[in-house]
Amino acid sequence: MTLLSRAALGLDTPPVRVVHLGLGNFHRAHQAWYTEHAGNRAEWGIAAFSVRSAGLSERLTAQDGLYSLVERGPEADRVEVIGSLVETHAGDSPRFVEVLTAPTTAVVTLTTTEGGYSFDGDTPPLALGRLARGLEARRRANAGPIALVPCDNLPSNGEALRQALQRLDPGLDDTVSFVSTSVDRITPRLTAAELVGLRTASGWDDDAPVVTEPFSDWVLQGVFPGGRPQWETGGARFVDDVEPFERRKLWLLNGAHTILAASGPGRGHETVAAAFAGPYCAALVTGFWDEAARHLTNAGLDIPSYLAQLRQRFANPRIAHRLTDIADQAPAKVRVRLLPVLRAERQAGRTGAATLRALADAPELLAILTATEGTP
């Protein structure tokens, strides 16, 4: 079995014009996939940097940034080799500042999780600190305008990033634009055994495969003063107001995930598919969906269709989306996924009973609601 390489596959190396911070499975299943499918993909290579661990970047460097993406449907897999990553580095590499200060670099994307935007006292998150220093160096180099595109599950994530960076760099100017996004593609973590089993899925020897679902969605709002990949070729949408799409995804998909992660393990369920197949957990989710859908009335959201897709996605037995992974950073997730629905219901004169009922099996999460909203 031959190791993945550009020479072996006859692939060119696109020039680096996108920097990504937060190299991981989701980026490779989402933004890198969209860049691979961009109409002008030959012009837009990605230099991706991890935040802490260098292991993945080293494995990808050994195979020219290439990896196999396995789209795992309910019955069969579809496998393709992704070539949009042309450089992968550890987060502390000096190459980060080099590519960020290059005039040809026009876009920075980020996947650093919800916690990556919160300060611990005066201490900034590691990724934000690196980005702020890189942008300061770019400003000194007079390298031109650039667009920052956060791809984390936060409402108004572009504005959240702007506020966090301004706290670190008051000199941040209008050469930096902030794009808000809604991102959607279930990409579970893989065990070591699963990685071994996928090593030859593409027909090549691959040390860094990714598994994801067939569904993907990306909605963006903002300007790209230095140009961008034609992500719309892969299905991305550019809109004037991303907020309704953010709410739809955060509440209906992510909110349901948080509920399943809270209620499933106590009933012996380990994955989203197993929990959603259980009548008790499924009833909690559908009750919450009923409350949330009352407040998702914007034209174009097509909530019945989106919920039908979610039912199919959650039921996919071949996507091992583990509840223990979803439970990470639960307090931050509850505040953006569940509390807004509870508030909307109470403002409408209702109790939000389904939202509260969904958390009844998770006292630690119910305590977050109590501390924020008062006695349920």
C-alpha positions in Angstrom: 0.0 0.0 0.0 1.5 3.4 -1.1 1.6 6.4 1.2 -0.6 9.3 0.2 1.4 11.9 -1.6 0.8 14.6 -4.2 3.3 13.1 -6.6 1.6 9.6 -6.4 -1.8 11.1 -7.1 -0.6 13.7 -9.7 -1.9 16.6 -7.7 -0.7 20.2 -7.9 -0.1 22.3 -4.8 -2.3 25.4 -4.6 -0.7 28.5 -3.3 -1.4 29.3 0.4 -4.0 32.0 0.6 -6.0 30.8 3.6 -4.7 30.3 7.1 -6.6 28.0 9.5 -6.2 28.0 13.3 -7.5 24.9 15.1 -6.5 22.0 12.9 -8.8 19.0 13.7 -11.4 16.7 12.3 -14.2 19.2 11.9 -12.1 21.7 9.9 -11.0 18.9 7.6 -14.6 17.7 7.2 -16.0 21.2 6.7 -14.0 24.2 5.6 -11.2 22.2 4.0 -13.9 20.1 2.2 -15.6 23.2 0.9 -12.3 24.6 -0.3 -11.6 21.4 -2.1 -14.9 21.8 -3.9 -14.5 25.5 -4.6 -14.7 26.5 -8.3 -11.4 28.3 -8.0 -9.7 25.7 -5.8 -6.5 25.8 -7.8 -5.9 29.3 -6.4 -6.6 28.7 -2.7 -4.4 26.4 -0.6 -4.8 26.2 3.2 -2.0 26.4 5.8 -3.4 24.9 8.9 -2.1 25.2 12.5 -3.0 23.1 15.5 -3.6 24.9 18.8 -1.8 22.5 21.1 -0.9 19.0 19.9 1.4 18.6 17.0 0.6 14.9 16.4 -2.0 15.4 13.6 0.0 18.1 11.9 3.0 15.9 11.8 1.1 13.0 10.3 -0.5 15.2 7.7 2.9 16.8 6.8 4.3 13.3 6.1 1.6 12.8 3.5 1.6 16.3 1.9 -1.5 17.4 3.8 -3.6 14.8 2.0 -6.2 12.7 3.8 -9.2 10.6 3.0 -12.6 11.9 3.9 -15.1 9.1 4.5 -18.8 10.2 4.2 -20.6 7.6 6.2 -24.2 7.1 5.2 -26.7 4.8 6.9 -25.8 2.0 4.4 -22.5 2.8 2.6 -19.4 5.0 2.6 -18.2 7.5 0.0 -14.5 8.2 0.1 -12.5 11.0 -1.4 -9.0 12.3 -1.0 -8.9 16.0 0.0 -6.0 18.1 -1.2 -6.8 21.7 0.0 -4.5 21.5 3.0 -1.0 22.3 1.6 0.8 23.0 4.8 0.1 21.7 8.4 2.0 22.9 11.4 2.1 22.9 15.2 0.5 26.0 16.6 3.7 27.5 17.9 5.4 27.3 14.5 7.0 30.6 13.3 5.4 29.8 10.0 2.1 31.1 11.4 3.3 34.7 11.4 5.1 34.2 8.1 1.9 33.2 6.2 -0.3 35.6 8.1 1.8 38.6 7.1 2.0 37.5 3.4 0.1 40.0 1.2 -1.4 37.0 -0.7 -3.1 35.6 2.4 -6.7 36.8 2.3 -8.7 34.6 4.7 -8.3 33.2 8.2 -10.7 30.5 9.4 -10.9 29.3 13.0 -12.3 26.2 14.8 -11.3 26.7 18.4 -14.5 25.6 20.2 -16.9 27.8 22.2 -14.3 28.1 25.0 -11.8 29.6 22.7 -13.4 33.0 22.9 -13.5 33.3 26.7 -10.8 34.9 28.9 -9.7 33.5 32.2 -9.3 36.7 34.1 -6.8 38.6 32.0 -5.4 35.5 30.4 -6.5 35.1 26.7 -7.1 31.7 25.1 -4.0 30.5 23.4 -5.3 30.6 19.9 -6.6 34.2 20.3 -3.3 35.4 21.6 -1.5 33.9 18.6 -4.0 35.4 16.2 -3.7 38.9 17.8 0.1 38.8 17.6 -0.1 37.7 14.0 -2.5 40.4 13.0 -0.3 43.0 14.7 2.6 41.8 12.6 0.5 41.9 9.5 -0.5 45.5 10.3 3.1 46.5 10.7 4.0 44.8 7.4 1.2 46.7 5.7 0.1 43.4 4.1 -3.4 44.6 3.1 -7.0 43.6 4.1 -8.0 40.2 5.4 -11.2 38.4 6.4 -11.5 36.5 9.7 -14.0 33.6 9.5 -14.8 31.9 12.9 -16.5 28.6 12.5 -17.5 27.8 16.1 -21.0 27.3 17.6 -21.5 30.8 19.0 -24.2 33.3 18.2 -22.7 36.2 16.1 -19.4 34.5 16.2 -17.8 37.1 14.0 -18.7 39.8 16.5 -17.6 37.6 19.4 -14.2 37.3 17.7 -14.0 41.0 17.0 -14.7 41.9 20.6 -12.2 39.3 21.9 -9.4 40.6 19.6 -10.1 44.2 20.4 -9.5 43.4 24.0 -6.1 42.1 23.1 -5.3 44.7 20.4 -7.0 48.1 20.6 -5.2 49.0 17.4 -7.2 46.6 15.4 -8.4 48.5 12.3 -10.8 48.3 9.4 -8.4 46.3 7.2 -9.7 43.3 9.2 -13.2 42.2 8.4 -15.2 39.7 10.5 -17.5 37.2 8.9 -20.2 35.5 11.0 -21.1 31.9 10.1 -23.3 29.0 10.9 -21.5 25.6 10.4 -23.2 22.2 10.4 -21.7 18.8 9.8 -21.5 16.0 12.4 -17.9 14.8 12.6 -17.3 12.3 15.5 -14.0 11.7 17.1 -12.4 8.4 16.1 -10.9 5.8 18.4 -7.5 4.4 17.7 -9.1 1.1 16.5 -11.4 3.0 14.1 -8.4 4.9 12.7 -6.6 1.6 12.0 -9.7 0.3 10.3 -9.9 3.3 8.0 -6.2 3.5 7.1 -6.7 2.0 3.6 -10.3 3.2 3.0 -9.1 5.4 0.0 -6.9 2.7 -1.5 -3.9 4.5 -0.2 -2.0 4.3 3.1 -3.5 7.1 5.1 -2.5 7.9 8.7 -5.1 10.7 9.1 -8.5 9.8 7.8 -11.7 11.6 8.8 -15.2 10.2 9.1 -18.2 12.5 8.7 -21.9 12.4 7.7 -23.1 13.0 4.1 -24.9 16.2 5.2 -23.1 19.5 5.3 -24.2 23.2 5.6 -22.3 26.5 5.7 -24.0 29.9 5.9 -21.8 33.1 5.9 -22.4 36.8 6.4 -19.7 39.4 5.8 -17.2 40.8 3.3 -14.0 39.4 1.9 -11.9 42.4 0.9 -9.0 40.3 -0.3 -11.1 37.7 -2.2 -12.1 34.2 -1.2 -12.6 30.6 -2.4 -15.8 30.0 -4.3 -17.3 28.0 -1.5 -20.7 28.3 -2.9 -19.7 25.7 -5.6 -19.7 23.2 -2.8 -23.1 24.4 -1.4 -22.2 27.3 1.0 -24.6 30.2 1.1 -23.8 33.9 1.5 -26.6 35.8 3.2 -27.3 39.3 4.5 -28.3 38.0 7.9 -26.9 34.8 9.3 -28.5 35.1 12.7 -31.7 33.0 11.9 -29.6 30.2 10.5 -27.4 30.3 13.6 -30.4 30.0 15.9 -31.8 27.1 13.9 -28.6 25.1 14.1 -27.7 26.0 17.7 -31.1 25.3 19.0 -32.3 22.4 17.0 -29.1 20.4 16.3 -26.8 21.5 19.1 -29.5 21.9 21.7 -30.7 18.4 21.0 -27.2 17.0 21.2 -26.8 18.6 24.7 -30.1 17.1 25.8 -29.1 13.6 24.6 -25.7 13.9 26.3 -27.5 14.8 29.5 -30.2 12.1 29.4 -28.6 9.3 27.5 -25.8 7.9 29.6 -28.0 7.3 32.6 -30.1 5.0 30.4 -27.1 3.1 29.1 -26.8 4.9 25.8 -23.3 5.8 24.5 -24.1 7.4 21.1 -26.5 9.9 19.6 -28.1 7.2 17.5 -28.6 4.9 20.4 -30.1 7.7 22.6 -32.3 9.0 19.9 -33.6 5.4 19.3 -34.7 5.3 22.9 -38.3 6.5 23.4 -37.6 8.5 26.5 -34.6 10.5 25.1 -36.4 11.0 21.8 -39.4 12.4 23.5 -37.3 14.9 25.4 -35.7 16.1 22.2 -38.9 16.4 20.2 -40.6 18.3 23.1 -37.7 20.7 23.1 -37.9 21.0 19.3 -41.6 21.9 19.5 -40.8 24.8 21.9 -37.8 26.0 19.9 -39.6 25.9 16.5 -42.2 28.4 17.8 -39.4 31.0 17.7 -37.8 30.1 14.3 -40.2 31.7 12.0 -37.9 33.5 9.5 -38.6 32.9 5.8 -36.1 30.5 4.3 -35.4 28.4 7.3 -37.8 25.6 6.3 -38.0 24.1 9.8 -40.1 21.0 8.9 -37.5 20.0 6.3 -34.6 20.7 8.7 -36.2 18.7 11.5 -36.9 15.8 9.1 -33.2 15.9 8.1 -32.1 15.9 11.8 -34.2 12.8 12.5 -32.4 11.0 9.7 -29.0 12.3 10.7 -29.4 11.4 14.4 -30.7 7.9 13.5 -27.7 7.1 11.3 -26.3 4.0 13.2 -23.0 4.2 11.3 -22.0 7.6 12.8 -20.6 6.8 16.3 -21.2 10.3 17.8 -20.4 9.6 21.4 -22.3 11.4 24.1 -19.3 11.8 26.3 -17.7 13.9 23.6 -20.7 16.2 23.3 -20.8 16.7 27.1 -17.5 18.6 27.0 -17.9 22.3 28.0 -21.5 21.7 29.0 -22.1 25.1 30.9 -21.0 27.2 27.9 -23.2 25.0 25.6 -26.3 25.2 27.7 -26.1 29.0 27.8 -26.3 29.4 24.0 -28.3 26.3 23.1 -31.0 26.0 25.7 -31.3 29.2 27.7 -32.5 31.3 24.7 -35.4 28.9 24.1 -36.4 29.0 27.7 -36.3 32.8 27.7 -38.3 33.0 24.5 -40.9 30.7 25.9 -41.2 32.7 29.1 -41.4 36.0 27.3 -44.3 34.5 25.3 -46.1 33.7 28.6 -45.3 30.0 28.7 -43.2 28.0 31.2 -40.6 26.4 28.9 -41.6 23.1 30.5 -40.1 20.9 27.8 -36.7 22.6 28.0 -36.7 22.1 31.8 -38.0 18.5 31.5 -35.2 17.7 29.1 -32.6 18.7 31.7 -34.3 17.0 34.7 -31.9 14.0 34.5 -28.9 16.3 34.7 -28.8 18.2 38.0 -25.6 20.0 37.1 -27.1 21.4 33.9 -30.4 22.2 35.6 -28.4 24.2 38.2 -27.0 26.4 35.4 -30.6 27.2 34.4 -31.5 27.9 38.0 -28.6 30.2 38.6 -29.2 32.1 35.4 -33.0 32.2 35.3 -34.1 31.7 38.9 -36.1 28.8 40.2 -37.5 26.8 37.3 
